[in-house]
Structures are given as C-alpha cells and as structure tokens.
Amino acid sequence: MNISLPQPTITPITQPFWDYIQKKQFYLQYCLDCGQAVFYPRAHCPHCFGSRLEWRPASGNGKLTTWSVVYRAGHPAWQERTPYVVGIVELEEGPSLLAHLIIDEVELRYQMPVEINYQEVDAFVLPFFRKKGAHV
Ligand SMILES: [Zn+2]
C-alpha cells in the first residue's frame, strides 16, 4: 500500500514561507517595529505585538538544542521511514524550529552547528537540517 505523506497545513500567513521553501530558499519574518526575527509565521510580532512584518532571507544556520529518534511515526506514511531523527534547531537569527535532521544518531550533540538542507518528499520540498558542512 502506498500512502502519501501528509503535507503541511498552509494558511495565507504561512504561504510565503512555503513558497520560498519550494524554491529552496529560507526566509523569516522580521518585525519592522522591534527588529526581531519571527518564526513560525504570524500576523503579529510575538515580541511587541506589532503588525508590520516583512520577509527577509535567513542564513539557514543554527544549533541543535534537543532531538528525538522516532521509531513510531505519528502518521502511517512516515512509518516506513523510521527510525528518523527530529530536533529543535535554534536559528542564528533567534527563533527555534522543529525539523527533521539528516544526522547519524551517534553524531548528535547538544549545540552542534547545523544548516538547512532541502529535501523533496513526495514532490514537496521540506526544510531538513544536517550537520554544518556535511555533504548528504
Ligand atoms: Zn516586534
């Protein structure tokens, strides 16, 4: 049985983020009132509640703060890809995000430098992270 992988739920607010990701570009919202980077995408800045947010290119670099090896997937389509690793990446720009990691389990370290790596999953590009400088 071939079950398709679930795609992210895209809303008008998150649409630009996913459009950039499909072009293998990583953009974050920035608040024009307080200057801070914002993730996940929102209508208002979580730091100052300003509503003047604009999309700017981001580095795609960060540090790994925690992770989990998944053996039992939350969706049947991901089950055949287990075990896989997901983790929280603290981006250079400040915000953190949850993402799949393409890092061998034995290499995982707290605060290890990581970088974005775009993976096509069922013809939809998703932002994964790998060890900084790795060629996978
Ligand atoms: Zn703000």
mmCIF file of C-alpha atoms and ligand atoms in Angstrom:
data_model
loop_
_atom_site.group_PDB
_atom_site.id
_atom_site.type_symbol
_atom_site.label_atom_id
_atom_site.label_comp_id
_atom_site.label_asym_id
_atom_site.label_seq_id
_atom_site.Cartn_x
_atom_site.Cartn_y
_atom_site.Cartn_z
ATOM 1 C CA MET A 1 0.000 0.000 0.000
ATOM 2 C CA ASN A 2 1.325 3.410 -0.937
ATOM 3 C CA ILE A 3 0.120 6.112 1.422
ATOM 4 C CA SER A 4 1.067 9.696 0.592
ATOM 5 C CA LEU A 5 2.875 11.738 3.152
ATOM 6 C CA PRO A 6 0.827 14.487 4.739
ATOM 7 C CA GLN A 7 1.787 17.975 3.588
ATOM 8 C CA PRO A 8 1.996 20.962 5.905
ATOM 9 C CA THR A 9 -1.211 22.841 6.529
ATOM 10 C CA ILE A 10 -0.693 26.052 4.592
ATOM 11 C CA THR A 11 -2.579 29.211 5.532
ATOM 12 C CA PRO A 12 -2.450 32.694 3.934
ATOM 13 C CA ILE A 13 0.048 33.683 6.665
ATOM 14 C CA THR A 14 2.386 30.696 6.150
ATOM 15 C CA GLN A 15 2.047 30.623 2.337
ATOM 16 C CA PRO A 16 5.103 32.868 1.648
ATOM 17 C CA PHE A 17 7.311 30.678 3.880
ATOM 18 C CA TRP A 18 6.341 27.531 1.939
ATOM 19 C CA ASP A 19 6.610 29.289 -1.437
ATOM 20 C CA TYR A 20 10.223 30.206 -0.600
ATOM 21 C CA ILE A 21 10.937 26.676 0.652
ATOM 22 C CA GLN A 22 9.659 25.215 -2.653
ATOM 23 C CA LYS A 23 12.323 27.399 -4.354
ATOM 24 C CA LYS A 24 14.885 26.098 -1.809
ATOM 25 C CA GLN A 25 15.156 29.492 -0.150
ATOM 26 C CA PHE A 26 14.858 30.108 3.569
ATOM 27 C CA TYR A 27 13.060 33.287 4.620
ATOM 28 C CA LEU A 28 11.948 34.500 8.031
ATOM 29 C CA GLN A 29 9.594 37.269 9.025
ATOM 30 C CA TYR A 30 11.162 40.312 10.659
ATOM 31 C CA CYS A 31 9.308 42.842 12.766
ATOM 32 C CA LEU A 32 9.720 46.404 11.473
ATOM 33 C CA ASP A 33 8.847 47.784 14.930
ATOM 34 C CA CYS A 34 11.296 45.899 17.206
ATOM 35 C CA GLY A 35 13.629 44.358 14.609
ATOM 36 C CA GLN A 36 13.390 40.775 15.865
ATOM 37 C CA ALA A 37 13.088 37.704 13.681
ATOM 38 C CA VAL A 38 9.833 35.776 13.952
ATOM 39 C CA PHE A 39 9.119 32.085 13.480
ATOM 40 C CA TYR A 40 6.641 30.424 12.986
ATOM 41 C CA PRO A 41 4.981 32.860 10.524
ATOM 42 C CA ARG A 42 2.332 35.064 12.128
ATOM 43 C CA ALA A 43 0.207 38.143 11.603
ATOM 44 C CA HIS A 44 1.646 39.877 14.693
ATOM 45 C CA CYS A 45 5.113 40.016 16.253
ATOM 46 C CA PRO A 46 5.229 37.811 19.379
ATOM 47 C CA HIS A 47 7.773 40.194 20.976
ATOM 48 C CA CYS A 48 6.000 43.564 20.659
ATOM 49 C CA PHE A 49 2.645 42.700 19.020
ATOM 50 C CA GLY A 50 3.475 44.949 16.059
ATOM 51 C CA SER A 51 1.807 44.005 12.800
ATOM 52 C CA ARG A 52 4.438 45.326 10.393
ATOM 53 C CA LEU A 53 6.253 42.118 9.448
ATOM 54 C CA GLU A 54 8.338 41.599 6.335
ATOM 55 C CA TRP A 55 10.004 38.539 4.793
ATOM 56 C CA ARG A 56 13.803 38.570 4.615
ATOM 57 C CA PRO A 57 16.329 35.915 3.617
ATOM 58 C CA ALA A 58 17.762 33.988 6.573
ATOM 59 C CA SER A 59 21.041 32.104 6.935
ATOM 60 C CA GLY A 60 19.654 28.608 7.426
ATOM 61 C CA ASN A 61 22.296 28.131 10.132
ATOM 62 C CA GLY A 62 21.641 27.184 13.712
ATOM 63 C CA LYS A 63 22.476 24.970 16.646
ATOM 64 C CA LEU A 64 20.814 21.785 17.743
ATOM 65 C CA THR A 65 19.254 22.142 21.182
ATOM 66 C CA THR A 66 17.373 18.851 21.551
ATOM 67 C CA TRP A 67 16.283 15.890 19.453
ATOM 68 C CA SER A 68 14.355 12.651 19.408
ATOM 69 C CA VAL A 69 14.748 9.451 17.418
ATOM 70 C CA VAL A 70 11.345 8.446 16.091
ATOM 71 C CA TYR A 71 10.554 4.740 15.885
ATOM 72 C CA ARG A 72 6.782 5.039 15.901
ATOM 73 C CA ALA A 73 5.651 7.692 13.424
ATOM 74 C CA GLY A 74 2.611 9.859 14.056
ATOM 75 C CA HIS A 75 1.347 9.196 10.516
ATOM 76 C CA PRO A 76 1.342 5.805 8.724
ATOM 77 C CA ALA A 77 3.124 7.233 5.659
ATOM 78 C CA TRP A 78 6.140 8.204 7.784
ATOM 79 C CA GLN A 79 6.281 4.776 9.465
ATOM 80 C CA GLU A 80 8.226 3.188 6.595
ATOM 81 C CA ARG A 81 10.903 5.889 7.011
ATOM 82 C CA THR A 82 11.543 5.115 10.671
ATOM 83 C CA PRO A 83 13.786 5.400 12.516
ATOM 84 C CA TYR A 84 14.361 9.061 11.755
ATOM 85 C CA VAL A 85 15.522 11.987 13.834
ATOM 86 C CA VAL A 86 13.700 15.235 14.562
ATOM 87 C CA GLY A 87 15.074 18.065 16.635
ATOM 88 C CA ILE A 88 14.798 21.665 17.717
ATOM 89 C CA VAL A 89 17.161 23.986 15.874
ATOM 90 C CA GLU A 90 17.899 27.377 17.394
ATOM 91 C CA LEU A 91 18.454 29.589 14.369
ATOM 92 C CA GLU A 92 21.275 32.140 14.203
ATOM 93 C CA GLU A 93 18.555 34.779 13.846
ATOM 94 C CA GLY A 94 16.991 33.836 17.206
ATOM 95 C CA PRO A 95 13.840 31.769 16.707
ATOM 96 C CA SER A 96 13.763 27.980 17.036
ATOM 97 C CA LEU A 97 12.061 25.456 14.830
ATOM 98 C CA LEU A 98 11.276 21.761 14.831
ATOM 99 C CA ALA A 99 12.677 19.912 11.817
ATOM 100 C CA HIS A 100 13.826 16.572 10.521
ATOM 101 C CA LEU A 101 17.561 16.031 10.953
ATOM 102 C CA ILE A 102 19.775 14.182 8.496
ATOM 103 C CA ILE A 103 22.365 13.346 11.101
ATOM 104 C CA ASP A 104 23.521 9.941 12.162
ATOM 105 C CA GLU A 105 22.215 9.155 15.635
ATOM 106 C CA VAL A 106 25.715 8.580 17.071
ATOM 107 C CA GLU A 107 26.855 12.029 15.900
ATOM 108 C CA LEU A 108 24.088 14.004 17.598
ATOM 109 C CA ARG A 109 25.460 16.526 20.098
ATOM 110 C CA TYR A 110 23.924 19.338 22.118
ATOM 111 C CA GLN A 111 24.689 22.712 20.454
ATOM 112 C CA MET A 112 26.158 21.107 17.317
ATOM 113 C CA PRO A 113 26.185 23.527 14.365
ATOM 114 C CA VAL A 114 23.606 22.593 11.731
ATOM 115 C CA GLU A 115 22.467 24.015 8.388
ATOM 116 C CA ILE A 116 19.323 23.783 6.326
ATOM 117 C CA ASN A 117 19.094 21.071 3.690
ATOM 118 C CA TYR A 118 16.137 20.937 1.318
ATOM 119 C CA GLN A 119 14.586 17.528 0.734
ATOM 120 C CA GLU A 120 11.902 16.661 -1.770
ATOM 121 C CA VAL A 121 9.342 14.456 -0.106
ATOM 122 C CA ASP A 122 6.543 13.358 -2.463
ATOM 123 C CA ALA A 123 7.380 16.294 -4.803
ATOM 124 C CA PHE A 124 7.043 18.808 -1.946
ATOM 125 C CA VAL A 125 10.189 20.464 -0.606
ATOM 126 C CA LEU A 126 10.657 20.351 3.170
ATOM 127 C CA PRO A 127 13.357 22.059 5.239
ATOM 128 C CA PHE A 128 15.564 19.422 6.878
ATOM 129 C CA PHE A 129 18.776 20.169 8.761
ATOM 130 C CA ARG A 130 22.157 18.456 8.549
ATOM 131 C CA LYS A 131 25.489 18.793 10.294
ATOM 132 C CA LYS A 132 27.120 22.064 9.216
ATOM 133 C CA GLY A 133 29.374 21.410 6.217
ATOM 134 C CA ALA A 134 28.106 17.849 5.691
ATOM 135 C CA HIS A 135 27.521 16.656 2.155
ATOM 136 C CA VAL A 136 24.462 14.441 2.315
HETATM 137 ZN ZN ZN B 1 8.199 43.325 17.190
#
